[in-house]
């Protein structure tokens, strides 16, 4: 699991992740976001992925109470692997670690959001046991997303 010492590496990875979608990443807010999450396990966890001894990706999972499940549920907020490290199975271990963390904390479900055309992500998550629920995720912003912050 990632620690406060890993925040600079996590921000660098998040910058690469956002760049793939054409989003800028204000590093100050990103660093604060990671710092909050790694400091409070009740909010979730972050796993730093390595390839050849260097940071190569991360998984950020958040946790919330669910009325539907009568217990907590987890949300895979981000899963990113650097392009040069893809195809090595790095994305397989984090969902398994997150699932084990969820079981240990008594969470009843895990969710993830993927774009409708992101077939690569869908394959990764399907291999990890995620299924399309047929539901549509709707959102109403109450503040600017991180890439528009600062």
PDB file of C-alpha atoms in Angstrom:
ATOM      1  CA  UNK A   1       0.000   0.000   0.000  1.00  0.00           C
ATOM      2  CA  UNK A   2       1.121   3.503  -0.722  1.00  0.00           C
ATOM      3  CA  UNK A   3       2.293   5.840   2.022  1.00  0.00           C
ATOM      4  CA  UNK A   4       2.845   9.574   2.321  1.00  0.00           C
ATOM      5  CA  UNK A   5       6.366   9.032   0.975  1.00  0.00           C
ATOM      6  CA  UNK A   6       4.838   7.751  -2.283  1.00  0.00           C
ATOM      7  CA  UNK A   7       2.751  10.876  -2.969  1.00  0.00           C
ATOM      8  CA  UNK A   8       5.245  12.494  -5.407  1.00  0.00           C
ATOM      9  CA  UNK A   9       5.423   9.288  -7.471  1.00  0.00           C
ATOM     10  CA  UNK A  10       1.631   8.952  -7.374  1.00  0.00           C
ATOM     11  CA  UNK A  11       1.183  12.539  -8.583  1.00  0.00           C
ATOM     12  CA  UNK A  12       3.595  11.905 -11.462  1.00  0.00           C
ATOM     13  CA  UNK A  13       1.616   8.807 -12.439  1.00  0.00           C
ATOM     14  CA  UNK A  14      -1.681  10.658 -12.143  1.00  0.00           C
ATOM     15  CA  UNK A  15      -0.281  13.392 -14.400  1.00  0.00           C
ATOM     16  CA  UNK A  16       0.484  10.734 -17.045  1.00  0.00           C
ATOM     17  CA  UNK A  17      -2.992   9.215 -16.576  1.00  0.00           C
ATOM     18  CA  UNK A  18      -4.734  12.563 -17.016  1.00  0.00           C
ATOM     19  CA  UNK A  19      -2.537  13.473 -19.996  1.00  0.00           C
ATOM     20  CA  UNK A  20      -3.850  10.399 -21.848  1.00  0.00           C
ATOM     21  CA  UNK A  21      -7.320  11.970 -21.679  1.00  0.00           C
ATOM     22  CA  UNK A  22      -6.096  15.466 -22.435  1.00  0.00           C
ATOM     23  CA  UNK A  23      -6.674  16.781 -18.922  1.00  0.00           C
ATOM     24  CA  UNK A  24      -4.206  19.033 -17.154  1.00  0.00           C
ATOM     25  CA  UNK A  25      -3.357  18.074 -13.589  1.00  0.00           C
ATOM     26  CA  UNK A  26      -2.723  20.738 -10.967  1.00  0.00           C
ATOM     27  CA  UNK A  27      -0.089  19.049  -8.840  1.00  0.00           C
ATOM     28  CA  UNK A  28      -0.890  20.788  -5.546  1.00  0.00           C
ATOM     29  CA  UNK A  29      -4.498  19.583  -5.374  1.00  0.00           C
ATOM     30  CA  UNK A  30      -3.465  16.129  -6.624  1.00  0.00           C
ATOM     31  CA  UNK A  31      -0.809  15.825  -3.915  1.00  0.00           C
ATOM     32  CA  UNK A  32      -3.292  16.914  -1.237  1.00  0.00           C
ATOM     33  CA  UNK A  33      -5.839  14.390  -2.532  1.00  0.00           C
ATOM     34  CA  UNK A  34      -3.379  11.499  -2.362  1.00  0.00           C
ATOM     35  CA  UNK A  35      -2.113  12.671   1.054  1.00  0.00           C
ATOM     36  CA  UNK A  36      -5.640  12.603   2.499  1.00  0.00           C
ATOM     37  CA  UNK A  37      -6.391   9.149   1.116  1.00  0.00           C
ATOM     38  CA  UNK A  38      -3.142   7.472   2.208  1.00  0.00           C
ATOM     39  CA  UNK A  39      -3.418   9.042   5.668  1.00  0.00           C
ATOM     40  CA  UNK A  40      -6.931   7.747   6.428  1.00  0.00           C
ATOM     41  CA  UNK A  41      -7.591   4.035   5.729  1.00  0.00           C
ATOM     42  CA  UNK A  42     -11.276   4.568   6.568  1.00  0.00           C
ATOM     43  CA  UNK A  43     -11.531   6.496   3.284  1.00  0.00           C
ATOM     44  CA  UNK A  44      -9.865   3.789   1.224  1.00  0.00           C
ATOM     45  CA  UNK A  45      -6.397   2.813   0.048  1.00  0.00           C
ATOM     46  CA  UNK A  46      -3.864   3.440  -2.688  1.00  0.00           C
ATOM     47  CA  UNK A  47      -1.554   0.793  -4.137  1.00  0.00           C
ATOM     48  CA  UNK A  48       1.601   1.823  -5.979  1.00  0.00           C
ATOM     49  CA  UNK A  49       2.514  -0.576  -8.791  1.00  0.00           C
ATOM     50  CA  UNK A  50       6.111  -1.134  -9.774  1.00  0.00           C
ATOM     51  CA  UNK A  51       7.828  -2.574 -12.826  1.00  0.00           C
ATOM     52  CA  UNK A  52      11.566  -3.093 -12.990  1.00  0.00           C
ATOM     53  CA  UNK A  53      11.912  -1.418  -9.582  1.00  0.00           C
ATOM     54  CA  UNK A  54      10.254   1.847 -10.635  1.00  0.00           C
ATOM     55  CA  UNK A  55       6.737   3.259 -10.175  1.00  0.00           C
ATOM     56  CA  UNK A  56       4.623   2.080 -13.097  1.00  0.00           C
ATOM     57  CA  UNK A  57       1.029   2.626 -12.001  1.00  0.00           C
ATOM     58  CA  UNK A  58      -1.433   2.873  -9.160  1.00  0.00           C
ATOM     59  CA  UNK A  59      -4.870   1.895  -7.964  1.00  0.00           C
ATOM     60  CA  UNK A  60      -6.913   4.261  -5.804  1.00  0.00           C
ATOM     61  CA  UNK A  61      -9.922   2.783  -4.009  1.00  0.00           C
ATOM     62  CA  UNK A  62     -12.404   4.749  -1.926  1.00  0.00           C
ATOM     63  CA  UNK A  63     -14.992   3.420   0.529  1.00  0.00           C
ATOM     64  CA  UNK A  64     -18.502   4.576   1.437  1.00  0.00           C
ATOM     65  CA  UNK A  65     -21.555   3.207   3.222  1.00  0.00           C
ATOM     66  CA  UNK A  66     -24.230   1.732   0.959  1.00  0.00           C
ATOM     67  CA  UNK A  67     -27.913   1.591   1.771  1.00  0.00           C
ATOM     68  CA  UNK A  68     -28.357  -1.064  -0.919  1.00  0.00           C
ATOM     69  CA  UNK A  69     -25.817  -3.359   0.712  1.00  0.00           C
ATOM     70  CA  UNK A  70     -26.338  -2.347   4.332  1.00  0.00           C
ATOM     71  CA  UNK A  71     -22.576  -2.127   4.654  1.00  0.00           C
ATOM     72  CA  UNK A  72     -19.658  -0.385   3.031  1.00  0.00           C
ATOM     73  CA  UNK A  73     -18.875  -0.660  -0.642  1.00  0.00           C
ATOM     74  CA  UNK A  74     -15.705   0.287  -2.437  1.00  0.00           C
ATOM     75  CA  UNK A  75     -15.164   2.252  -5.593  1.00  0.00           C
ATOM     76  CA  UNK A  76     -12.096   1.756  -7.754  1.00  0.00           C
ATOM     77  CA  UNK A  77     -11.531   5.416  -8.409  1.00  0.00           C
ATOM     78  CA  UNK A  78      -8.404   5.128 -10.539  1.00  0.00           C
ATOM     79  CA  UNK A  79      -6.407   2.266 -12.000  1.00  0.00           C
ATOM     80  CA  UNK A  80      -3.551   3.322 -14.234  1.00  0.00           C
ATOM     81  CA  UNK A  81      -0.502   1.610 -15.682  1.00  0.00           C
ATOM     82  CA  UNK A  82       2.094   3.507 -17.704  1.00  0.00           C
ATOM     83  CA  UNK A  83       1.924   2.602 -21.403  1.00  0.00           C
ATOM     84  CA  UNK A  84       5.466   1.167 -21.362  1.00  0.00           C
ATOM     85  CA  UNK A  85       4.478  -1.236 -18.549  1.00  0.00           C
ATOM     86  CA  UNK A  86       1.183  -2.425 -20.007  1.00  0.00           C
ATOM     87  CA  UNK A  87       0.702  -6.005 -21.118  1.00  0.00           C
ATOM     88  CA  UNK A  88       2.709  -7.413 -18.202  1.00  0.00           C
ATOM     89  CA  UNK A  89      -0.224  -8.201 -15.927  1.00  0.00           C
ATOM     90  CA  UNK A  90       0.389  -5.270 -13.576  1.00  0.00           C
ATOM     91  CA  UNK A  91      -3.294  -4.341 -13.613  1.00  0.00           C
ATOM     92  CA  UNK A  92      -4.320  -7.814 -12.394  1.00  0.00           C
ATOM     93  CA  UNK A  93      -2.817  -7.715  -8.900  1.00  0.00           C
ATOM     94  CA  UNK A  94      -4.313  -4.424  -7.666  1.00  0.00           C
ATOM     95  CA  UNK A  95      -7.974  -5.451  -8.024  1.00  0.00           C
ATOM     96  CA  UNK A  96      -7.164  -8.658  -6.140  1.00  0.00           C
ATOM     97  CA  UNK A  97      -5.434  -6.690  -3.377  1.00  0.00           C
ATOM     98  CA  UNK A  98      -8.344  -4.259  -3.266  1.00  0.00           C
ATOM     99  CA  UNK A  99     -10.811  -7.157  -3.078  1.00  0.00           C
ATOM    100  CA  UNK A 100      -8.873  -8.629  -0.143  1.00  0.00           C
ATOM    101  CA  UNK A 101      -8.855  -5.216   1.552  1.00  0.00           C
ATOM    102  CA  UNK A 102     -12.620  -4.933   1.011  1.00  0.00           C
ATOM    103  CA  UNK A 103     -13.207  -8.366   2.511  1.00  0.00           C
ATOM    104  CA  UNK A 104     -11.080  -7.481   5.536  1.00  0.00           C
ATOM    105  CA  UNK A 105     -13.044  -4.300   6.152  1.00  0.00           C
ATOM    106  CA  UNK A 106     -16.429  -5.994   5.614  1.00  0.00           C
ATOM    107  CA  UNK A 107     -17.335  -4.223   2.382  1.00  0.00           C
ATOM    108  CA  UNK A 108     -20.088  -5.961   0.446  1.00  0.00           C
ATOM    109  CA  UNK A 109     -19.358  -4.773  -3.100  1.00  0.00           C
ATOM    110  CA  UNK A 110     -16.819  -3.107  -5.354  1.00  0.00           C
ATOM    111  CA  UNK A 111     -17.693  -0.754  -8.177  1.00  0.00           C
ATOM    112  CA  UNK A 112     -15.743   0.851 -10.989  1.00  0.00           C
ATOM    113  CA  UNK A 113     -16.598   3.406 -13.650  1.00  0.00           C
ATOM    114  CA  UNK A 114     -15.347   2.865 -17.198  1.00  0.00           C
ATOM    115  CA  UNK A 115     -16.001   4.791 -20.371  1.00  0.00           C
ATOM    116  CA  UNK A 116     -18.399   3.205 -22.845  1.00  0.00           C
ATOM    117  CA  UNK A 117     -15.624   2.855 -25.448  1.00  0.00           C
ATOM    118  CA  UNK A 118     -12.783   1.824 -23.118  1.00  0.00           C
ATOM    119  CA  UNK A 119     -12.606  -1.816 -24.130  1.00  0.00           C
ATOM    120  CA  UNK A 120      -9.152  -2.298 -22.595  1.00  0.00           C
ATOM    121  CA  UNK A 121     -10.355  -1.236 -19.153  1.00  0.00           C
ATOM    122  CA  UNK A 122     -13.476  -3.348 -19.511  1.00  0.00           C
ATOM    123  CA  UNK A 123     -11.336  -6.433 -20.231  1.00  0.00           C
ATOM    124  CA  UNK A 124      -9.088  -5.741 -17.224  1.00  0.00           C
ATOM    125  CA  UNK A 125     -12.058  -5.372 -14.905  1.00  0.00           C
ATOM    126  CA  UNK A 126     -13.932  -8.353 -16.370  1.00  0.00           C
ATOM    127  CA  UNK A 127     -10.898 -10.545 -15.642  1.00  0.00           C
ATOM    128  CA  UNK A 128     -11.088  -9.245 -12.063  1.00  0.00           C
ATOM    129  CA  UNK A 129     -14.748 -10.334 -11.805  1.00  0.00           C
ATOM    130  CA  UNK A 130     -16.508  -7.014 -12.412  1.00  0.00           C
ATOM    131  CA  UNK A 131     -19.766  -7.227 -14.364  1.00  0.00           C
ATOM    132  CA  UNK A 132     -21.899  -4.691 -16.176  1.00  0.00           C
ATOM    133  CA  UNK A 133     -24.873  -4.048 -13.895  1.00  0.00           C
ATOM    134  CA  UNK A 134     -26.930  -2.385 -16.588  1.00  0.00           C
ATOM    135  CA  UNK A 135     -27.123   0.715 -14.415  1.00  0.00           C
ATOM    136  CA  UNK A 136     -26.031   4.141 -15.572  1.00  0.00           C
ATOM    137  CA  UNK A 137     -23.832   6.282 -13.357  1.00  0.00           C
ATOM    138  CA  UNK A 138     -25.152   9.829 -13.142  1.00  0.00           C
ATOM    139  CA  UNK A 139     -23.284  12.679 -11.471  1.00  0.00           C
ATOM    140  CA  UNK A 140     -23.900  16.227 -10.346  1.00  0.00           C
ATOM    141  CA  UNK A 141     -20.768  18.201  -9.642  1.00  0.00           C
ATOM    142  CA  UNK A 142     -20.729  20.176  -6.404  1.00  0.00           C
ATOM    143  CA  UNK A 143     -17.204  21.460  -7.002  1.00  0.00           C
ATOM    144  CA  UNK A 144     -14.774  21.485  -9.900  1.00  0.00           C
ATOM    145  CA  UNK A 145     -13.043  18.165 -10.638  1.00  0.00           C
ATOM    146  CA  UNK A 146      -9.389  17.917  -9.760  1.00  0.00           C
ATOM    147  CA  UNK A 147      -8.161  18.650 -13.299  1.00  0.00           C
ATOM    148  CA  UNK A 148      -9.984  21.995 -13.184  1.00  0.00           C
ATOM    149  CA  UNK A 149      -8.948  22.884  -9.609  1.00  0.00           C
ATOM    150  CA  UNK A 150      -6.522  25.551  -8.415  1.00  0.00           C
TER     151      UNK A 150
END
